[in-house]
Every structure is written in structure tokens, then in C-alpha cells.
Coordinates of C-alpha atoms and ligand atoms in Angstrom, one line a residue:
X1454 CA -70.9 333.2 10.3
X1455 CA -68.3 332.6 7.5
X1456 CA -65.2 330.3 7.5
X1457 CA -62.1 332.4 7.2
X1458 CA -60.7 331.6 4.0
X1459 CA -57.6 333.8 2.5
X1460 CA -55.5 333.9 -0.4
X1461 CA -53.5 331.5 0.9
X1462 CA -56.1 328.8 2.1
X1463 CA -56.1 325.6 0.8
X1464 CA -59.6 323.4 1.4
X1465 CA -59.3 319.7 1.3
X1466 CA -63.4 318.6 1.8
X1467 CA -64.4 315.4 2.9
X1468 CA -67.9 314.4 2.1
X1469 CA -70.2 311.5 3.2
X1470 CA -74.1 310.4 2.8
X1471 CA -75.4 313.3 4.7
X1472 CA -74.6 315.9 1.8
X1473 CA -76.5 313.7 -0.2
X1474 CA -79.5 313.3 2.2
X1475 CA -81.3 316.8 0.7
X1476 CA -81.4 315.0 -2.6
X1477 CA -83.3 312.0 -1.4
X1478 CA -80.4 309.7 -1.0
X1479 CA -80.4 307.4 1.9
X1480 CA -77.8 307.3 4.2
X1481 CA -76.1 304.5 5.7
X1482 CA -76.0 304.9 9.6
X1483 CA -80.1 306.7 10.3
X1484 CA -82.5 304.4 11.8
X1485 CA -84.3 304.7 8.0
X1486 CA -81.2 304.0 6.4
X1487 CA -79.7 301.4 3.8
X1488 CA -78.0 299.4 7.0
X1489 CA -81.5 299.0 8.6
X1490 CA -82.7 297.0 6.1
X1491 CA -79.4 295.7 4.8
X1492 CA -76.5 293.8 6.6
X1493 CA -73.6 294.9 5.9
X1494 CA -71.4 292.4 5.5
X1495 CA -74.1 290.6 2.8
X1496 CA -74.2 293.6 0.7
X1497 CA -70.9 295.7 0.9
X1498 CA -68.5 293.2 1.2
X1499 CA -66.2 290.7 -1.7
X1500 CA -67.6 287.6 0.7
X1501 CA -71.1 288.6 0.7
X1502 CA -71.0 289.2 -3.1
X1503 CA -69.2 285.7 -4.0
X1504 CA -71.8 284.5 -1.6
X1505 CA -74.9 286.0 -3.3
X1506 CA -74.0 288.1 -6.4
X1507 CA -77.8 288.5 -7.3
X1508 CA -78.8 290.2 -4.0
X1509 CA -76.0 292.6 -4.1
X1510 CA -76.6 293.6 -7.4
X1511 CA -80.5 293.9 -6.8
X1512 CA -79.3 296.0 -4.3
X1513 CA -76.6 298.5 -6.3
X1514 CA -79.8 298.3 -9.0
X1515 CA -81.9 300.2 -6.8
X1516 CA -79.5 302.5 -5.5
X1517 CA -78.6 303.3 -9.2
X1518 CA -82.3 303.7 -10.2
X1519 CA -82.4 305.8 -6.8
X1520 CA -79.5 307.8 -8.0
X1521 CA -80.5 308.5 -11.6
X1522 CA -83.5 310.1 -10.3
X1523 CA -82.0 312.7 -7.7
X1524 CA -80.4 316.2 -8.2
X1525 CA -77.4 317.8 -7.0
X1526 CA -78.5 320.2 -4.0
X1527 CA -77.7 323.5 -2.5
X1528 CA -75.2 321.8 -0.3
X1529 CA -73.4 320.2 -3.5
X1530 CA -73.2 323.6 -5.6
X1531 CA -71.5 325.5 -2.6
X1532 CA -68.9 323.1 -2.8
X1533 CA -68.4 323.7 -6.4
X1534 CA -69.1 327.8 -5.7
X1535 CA -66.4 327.3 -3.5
X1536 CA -64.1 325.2 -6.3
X1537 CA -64.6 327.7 -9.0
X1538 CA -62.9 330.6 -6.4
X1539 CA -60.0 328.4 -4.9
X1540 CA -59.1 326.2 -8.3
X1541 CA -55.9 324.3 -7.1
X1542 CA -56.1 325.2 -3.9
X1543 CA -59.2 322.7 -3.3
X1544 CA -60.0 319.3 -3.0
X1545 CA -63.1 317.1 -2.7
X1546 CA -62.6 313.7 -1.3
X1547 CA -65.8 312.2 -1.4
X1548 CA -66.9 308.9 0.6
X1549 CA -70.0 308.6 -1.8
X1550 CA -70.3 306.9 -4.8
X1551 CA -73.5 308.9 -6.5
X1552 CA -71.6 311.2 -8.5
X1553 CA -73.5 314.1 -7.2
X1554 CA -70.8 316.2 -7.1
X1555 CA -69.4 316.2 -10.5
X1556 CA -73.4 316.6 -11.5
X1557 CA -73.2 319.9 -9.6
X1558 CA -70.1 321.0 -11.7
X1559 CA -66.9 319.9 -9.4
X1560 CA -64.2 318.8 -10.9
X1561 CA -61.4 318.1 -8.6
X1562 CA -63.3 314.9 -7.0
X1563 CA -61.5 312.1 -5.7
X1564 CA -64.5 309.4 -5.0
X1565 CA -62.6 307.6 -2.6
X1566 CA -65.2 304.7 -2.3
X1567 CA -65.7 304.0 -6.1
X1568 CA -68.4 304.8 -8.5
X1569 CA -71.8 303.6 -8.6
X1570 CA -73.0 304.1 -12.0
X1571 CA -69.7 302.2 -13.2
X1572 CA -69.1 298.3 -13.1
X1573 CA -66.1 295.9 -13.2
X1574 CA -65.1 292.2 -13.4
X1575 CA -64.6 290.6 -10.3
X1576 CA -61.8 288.4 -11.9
X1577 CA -59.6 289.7 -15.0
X1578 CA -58.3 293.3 -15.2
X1579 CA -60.1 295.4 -17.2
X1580 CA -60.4 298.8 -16.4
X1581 CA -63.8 300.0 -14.6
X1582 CA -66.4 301.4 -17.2
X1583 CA -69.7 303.5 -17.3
X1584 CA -72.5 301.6 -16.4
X1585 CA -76.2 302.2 -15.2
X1586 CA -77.7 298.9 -16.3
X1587 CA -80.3 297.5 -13.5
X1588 CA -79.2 293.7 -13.3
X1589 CA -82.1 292.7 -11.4
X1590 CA -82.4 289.3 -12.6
X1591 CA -80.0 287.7 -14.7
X1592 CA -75.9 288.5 -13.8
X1593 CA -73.9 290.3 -16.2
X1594 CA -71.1 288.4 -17.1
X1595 CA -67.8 290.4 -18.4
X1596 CA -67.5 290.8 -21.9
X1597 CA -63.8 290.7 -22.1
X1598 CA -63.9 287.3 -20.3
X1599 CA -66.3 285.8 -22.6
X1600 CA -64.2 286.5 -25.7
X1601 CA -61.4 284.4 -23.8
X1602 CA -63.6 281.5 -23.5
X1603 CA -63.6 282.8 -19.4
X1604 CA -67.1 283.5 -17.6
X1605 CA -65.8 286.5 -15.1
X1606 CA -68.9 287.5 -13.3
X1607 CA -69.3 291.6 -13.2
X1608 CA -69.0 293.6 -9.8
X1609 CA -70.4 297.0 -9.2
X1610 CA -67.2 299.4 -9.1
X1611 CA -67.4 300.2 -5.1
X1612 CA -64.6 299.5 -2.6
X1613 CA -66.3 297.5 -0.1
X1614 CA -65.5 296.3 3.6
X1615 CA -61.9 295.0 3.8
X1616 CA -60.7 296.2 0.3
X1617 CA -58.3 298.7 0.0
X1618 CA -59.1 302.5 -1.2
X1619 CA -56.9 303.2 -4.5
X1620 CA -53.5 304.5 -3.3
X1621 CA -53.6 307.1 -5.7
X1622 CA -56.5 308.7 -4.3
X1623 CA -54.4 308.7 -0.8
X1624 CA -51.7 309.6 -2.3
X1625 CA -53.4 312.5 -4.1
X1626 CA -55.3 313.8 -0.6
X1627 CA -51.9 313.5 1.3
X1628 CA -50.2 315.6 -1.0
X1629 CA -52.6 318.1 -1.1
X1630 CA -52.6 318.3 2.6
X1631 CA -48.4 318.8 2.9
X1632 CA -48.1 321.2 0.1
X1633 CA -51.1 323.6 1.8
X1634 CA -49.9 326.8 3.5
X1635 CA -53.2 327.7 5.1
X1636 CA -54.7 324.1 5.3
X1637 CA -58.8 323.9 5.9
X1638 CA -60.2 320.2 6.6
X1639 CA -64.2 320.6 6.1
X1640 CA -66.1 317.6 6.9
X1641 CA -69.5 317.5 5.6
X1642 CA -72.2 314.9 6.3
X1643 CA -70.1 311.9 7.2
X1644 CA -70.7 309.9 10.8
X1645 CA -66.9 309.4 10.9
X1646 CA -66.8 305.5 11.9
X1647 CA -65.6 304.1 8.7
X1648 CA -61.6 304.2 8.3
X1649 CA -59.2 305.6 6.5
X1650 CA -61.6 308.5 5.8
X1651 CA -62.4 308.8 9.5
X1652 CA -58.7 309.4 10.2
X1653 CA -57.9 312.4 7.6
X1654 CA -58.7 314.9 9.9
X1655 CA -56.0 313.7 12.8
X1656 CA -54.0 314.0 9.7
X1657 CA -54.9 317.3 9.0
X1658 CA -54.6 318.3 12.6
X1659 CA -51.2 317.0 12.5
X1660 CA -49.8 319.1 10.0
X1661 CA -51.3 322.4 11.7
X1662 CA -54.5 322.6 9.9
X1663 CA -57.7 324.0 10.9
X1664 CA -60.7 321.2 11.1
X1665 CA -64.5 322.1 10.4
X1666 CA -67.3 319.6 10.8
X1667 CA -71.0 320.3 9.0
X1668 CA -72.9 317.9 10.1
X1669 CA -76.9 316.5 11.7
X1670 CA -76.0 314.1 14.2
X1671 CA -72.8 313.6 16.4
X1672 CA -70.3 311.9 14.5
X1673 CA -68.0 309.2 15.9
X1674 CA -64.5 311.4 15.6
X1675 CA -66.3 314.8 16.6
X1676 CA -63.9 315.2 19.3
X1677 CA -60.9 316.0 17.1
X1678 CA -62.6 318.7 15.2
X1679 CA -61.9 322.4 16.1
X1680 CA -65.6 323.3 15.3
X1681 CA -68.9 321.5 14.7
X1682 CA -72.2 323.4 13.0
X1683 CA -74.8 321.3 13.9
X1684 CA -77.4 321.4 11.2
X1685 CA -78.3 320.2 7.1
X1686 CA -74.9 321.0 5.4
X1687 CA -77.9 322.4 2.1
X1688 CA -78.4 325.4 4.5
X1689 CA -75.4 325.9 6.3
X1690 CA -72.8 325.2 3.7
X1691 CA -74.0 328.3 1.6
X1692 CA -73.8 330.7 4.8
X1693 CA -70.3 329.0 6.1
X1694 CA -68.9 329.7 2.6
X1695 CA -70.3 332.7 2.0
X1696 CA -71.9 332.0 -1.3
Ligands
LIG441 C1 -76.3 315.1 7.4 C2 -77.5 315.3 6.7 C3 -77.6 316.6 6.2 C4 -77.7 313.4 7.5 N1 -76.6 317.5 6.3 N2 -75.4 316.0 7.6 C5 -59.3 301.4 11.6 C6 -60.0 301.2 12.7 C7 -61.1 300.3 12.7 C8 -61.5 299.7 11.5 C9 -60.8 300.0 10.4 C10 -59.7 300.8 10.4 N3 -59.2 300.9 9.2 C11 -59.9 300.1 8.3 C12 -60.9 299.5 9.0 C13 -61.9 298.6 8.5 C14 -63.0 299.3 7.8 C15 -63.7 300.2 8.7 O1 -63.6 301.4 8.7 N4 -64.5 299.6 9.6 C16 -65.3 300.5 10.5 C17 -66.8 300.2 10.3 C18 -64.9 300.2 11.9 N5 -62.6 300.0 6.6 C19 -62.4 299.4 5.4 O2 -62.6 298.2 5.3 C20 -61.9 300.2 4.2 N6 -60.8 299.6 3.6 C21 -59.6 299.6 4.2 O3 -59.4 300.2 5.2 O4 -58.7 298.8 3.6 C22 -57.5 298.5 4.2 C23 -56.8 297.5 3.2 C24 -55.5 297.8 2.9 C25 -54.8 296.9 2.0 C26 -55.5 295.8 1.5 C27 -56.8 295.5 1.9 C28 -57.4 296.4 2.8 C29 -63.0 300.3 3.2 C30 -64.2 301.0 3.6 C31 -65.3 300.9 2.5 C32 -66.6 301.6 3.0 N7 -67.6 301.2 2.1 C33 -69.0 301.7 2.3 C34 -70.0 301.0 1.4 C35 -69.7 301.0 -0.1 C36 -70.1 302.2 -0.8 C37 -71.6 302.2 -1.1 O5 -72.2 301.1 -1.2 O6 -72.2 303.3 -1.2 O7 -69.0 303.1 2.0 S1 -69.6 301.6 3.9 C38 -70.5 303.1 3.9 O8 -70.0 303.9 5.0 C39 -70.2 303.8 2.6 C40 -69.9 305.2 3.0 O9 -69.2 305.8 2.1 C41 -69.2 305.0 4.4 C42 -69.3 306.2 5.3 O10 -70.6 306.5 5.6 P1 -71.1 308.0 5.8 O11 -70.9 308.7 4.6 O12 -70.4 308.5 7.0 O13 -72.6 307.8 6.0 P2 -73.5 307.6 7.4 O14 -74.8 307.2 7.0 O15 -72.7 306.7 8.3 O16 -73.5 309.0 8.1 C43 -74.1 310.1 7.5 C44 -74.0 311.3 8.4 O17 -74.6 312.4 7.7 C45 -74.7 311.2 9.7 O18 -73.8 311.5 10.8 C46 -75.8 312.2 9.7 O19 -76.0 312.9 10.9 C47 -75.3 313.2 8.7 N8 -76.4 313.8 7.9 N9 -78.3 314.2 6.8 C48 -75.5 317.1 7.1 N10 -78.8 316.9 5.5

């Protein structure tokens, strides 16, 4: 069965780790996945990365090298099938940070969480850049801060526990979402327990939008979705879209 999408439709997506999983990228949540074996607030959080820089880089290293070696799959190139039909009437907001997306051709991405394969300095203000170094040993230290005699420590670029999203990202989504006739909110892959991305769709409900979850397991805001298909969003994302 397809989603009913017109001329007038406008998609705002919201992706998490689960679109990601057919490539061979962990998730967070599974009983395999990166929280098992990682606590959270030592890895993904400003405290746990002042407290031990070395083991959160040691572990953004591996997720890079992890990342560098996946592909984009079928669930990623509907989403950009989609894209290339609806132009400006679509958005991807995605929760992931492996640039999986854009590798699969979509261009209107807001990555909402940050970027893995780019870095930044965790104390003077220079702008995040490309980077998919493996700091596995010694720290990288930022540049800019050495030339000023400083010794700013680099941080991977990745909003972490207790740090704000960038507004203009919000801003961006929440625009989208009030100028949309027709307005579509497709969750894909996402467990819907980490905030503000979990609230998007009450938002969306809000302003009279229809709400579609794709996703494996029960997600924690499944309730206030107006349908749920149960299953890998690789094969059902293809069929619900119609490509
Ligand atoms: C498949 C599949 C397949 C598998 N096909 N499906 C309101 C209420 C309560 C708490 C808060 C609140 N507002 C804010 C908070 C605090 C906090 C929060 O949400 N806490 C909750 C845990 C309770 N939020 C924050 O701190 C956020 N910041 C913030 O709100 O700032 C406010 C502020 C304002 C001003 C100044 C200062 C602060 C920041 C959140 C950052 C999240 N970061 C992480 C880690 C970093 C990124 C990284 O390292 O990669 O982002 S946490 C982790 O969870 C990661 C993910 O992006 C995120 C979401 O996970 P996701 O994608 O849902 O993955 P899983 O594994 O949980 O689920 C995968 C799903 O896919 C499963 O359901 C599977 O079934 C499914 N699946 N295979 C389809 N093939």
C-alpha cells in the first residue's frame, strides 16, 4: 500500500538509527547496540568528554571507521526518490550523524544531531570542519588555538546530552511544517525517547498533519502516530513511496 501523496503534499521526514541499520550501522537502543557496551553519559555527553576526551574519541574513531565503510541503502535512496519528485515540498530532518543521506543523493538534510565525519574545538569559535581522522591515541589539539599560543582540545561535531540542537535547524523544520498545505510527518527508524525530535510529530499533529511511523520495534511516542508499518524501513519505504 502507498502513502497518499498529492500535488499539494508537503513531507517533512524524520530519520533515526534504524534507517541506517540495513547498512551495518549500529543502533543505539537494541540489546547489540552502541548503549550496551557504552554508557551514555561517558560517551555522549560535554561531562563525560572533559572527563575522558581519549575514550570518547576512541569511540567517535570507530564509529567513523564504521561509517566510512557502509553504503547508503534501499531505505536511504527512497527518501531521495521521493526528494527528486517533491523538491521544496520535502524535508529530511535527520537524528543521525553518518551522512548516509546526502551519500544517497539528498540534498535538503537538516542533520539535527551534528556530523560525525566533522570536528570542532571545544573552547574557541571556529566554525565545524571536515574531518575523518581516527584519533585513537594522541588528542587533536585545535589548530586555530595553537597559533594564539591557546591549547583548545578538538570535539567531535555531535550535539550531545544536554546541549542544545542549532536553532536554525528548528527553526528551519518549524517553518516547513506552518507553510505546508497538505502536511506528511514520516518517521522512519527512530525509538522516539530522545527529545526535541521525539516531540515533532505532536507538532505536526497540531497543525492538522497526517503522521506515519516505519519502523522494527515499538517506539516510545507510537501512540501519537496515525499509522505504524511494522517492518525494515529498506523494504517498506520503497513500497510506501511507491518507488
Ligand atoms: C529499524 C530498523 C530497520 C532498527 N528499519 N527501523 C523532554 C523530555 C525528557 C527529556 C528531555 C526533553 N527535552 C530534552 C530532554 C533531554 C534529552 C533527552 O531527550 N533525554 C531523553 C533520553 C529522555 N535531550 C537532549 O539533551 C537534547 N538536547 C536538548 O534538548 O537541549 C535543550 C537545551 C536547550 C538550551 C540549552 C541547552 C540545552 C540533545 C539530544 C542529543 C542526542 N544525542 C545522541 C548521541 C549523539 C549522536 C551520536 O553519537 O550519534 O543522538 S543520543 C542518540 O539517540 C543519538 C540518536 O540520534 C538519538 C536517537 O536515537 P534513535 O535514532 O531513535 O536510535 P535508537 O537506537 O534509539 O532506535 C532505533 C530504532 O530503529 C528502534 O526503534 C528500532 O526498532 C528501529 N530499527 N532497525 C526500521 N531496519
Amino acid at each position: 500500500m502507498a502513502l497518499e501523496i498529492s500535488d499539494n503534499t508537503s513531507v517533512l521526514v524524520l530519520t533515526g538509527a534504524g534507517v541506517s541499520a540495513e547498512s551495518g550501522i549500529q543502533t543505539f537502543r537494541a540489546s547489540d547496540g552502541l548503549w550496551e557496551k557504552h554508557a551514555i553519559e561517558d560517551v555522549a555527553s560535554p561531562e563525560g568528554f572533559f572527563r575522558d576526551p581519549a575514550l570518547v574519541w576512541r569511540f567517535y574513531s570507530e564509529r567513523r571507521r564504521s561509517v566510512s565503510a557502509a553504503q547508503s541503502n534501499a531505505g536511504h535512496l527512497a527518501l531521495c526518490a521521493l526528494e527528486e519528485e517533491l523538491g521544496d515540498r520535502f524535508l529530511l530532518a535527520t537524528q543521525n550523524v553518518d551522512g548516509l543521506h546526502e551519500r544517497a543523493g539528498s540534498k535538503r538534510v537538516l542533520a539535527l544531531h551534528g556530523r560525525l565525519m566533522q570536528s570542532r574545538c571545544s573552547v574557541c569559535e571556529r566554525p565545524p570542519f571536515d574531518d575523518d581522522a581516527l584519533y585513537l591515541s594522541a588528542l587533536p589539539m585545535c589548530a586555530r588555538c595553537e597559533e594564539r599560543g591557546g591549547s583548545g582540545l578538538l570535539r567531535p561535531h555531535i550535539v550531545w546530552f544536554g546541549e542544545a540542537l542549532d536553532p536554525n535547524h528548528l527553526a528551519r523544520v518549524e517553518t516547513f511544517m506552518n507553510k505546508a498545505e497538505d502536511l506528511l510527518f514520516l518517521a522512519v527508524g527512530t525509538s522516539g525517547h530522545v527529545y526535541p525530535a521525539a516531540a515533532l510529530v505532536s507538532v505536526a499533529r497540531a497543525l492538522g498533519g497526517r503522521s506515519v511511523l516505519v519502523n522494527l520495534d515499538e517506539a516510545g511516542n507510537e501512540g501519537e502516530f496515525d499509522e505504524v508499518f511494522r517492518g525494515p524501513s529498506g523494504v517498506l519505504l520503497p513500497s510506501l513511496l511507491d518507488l
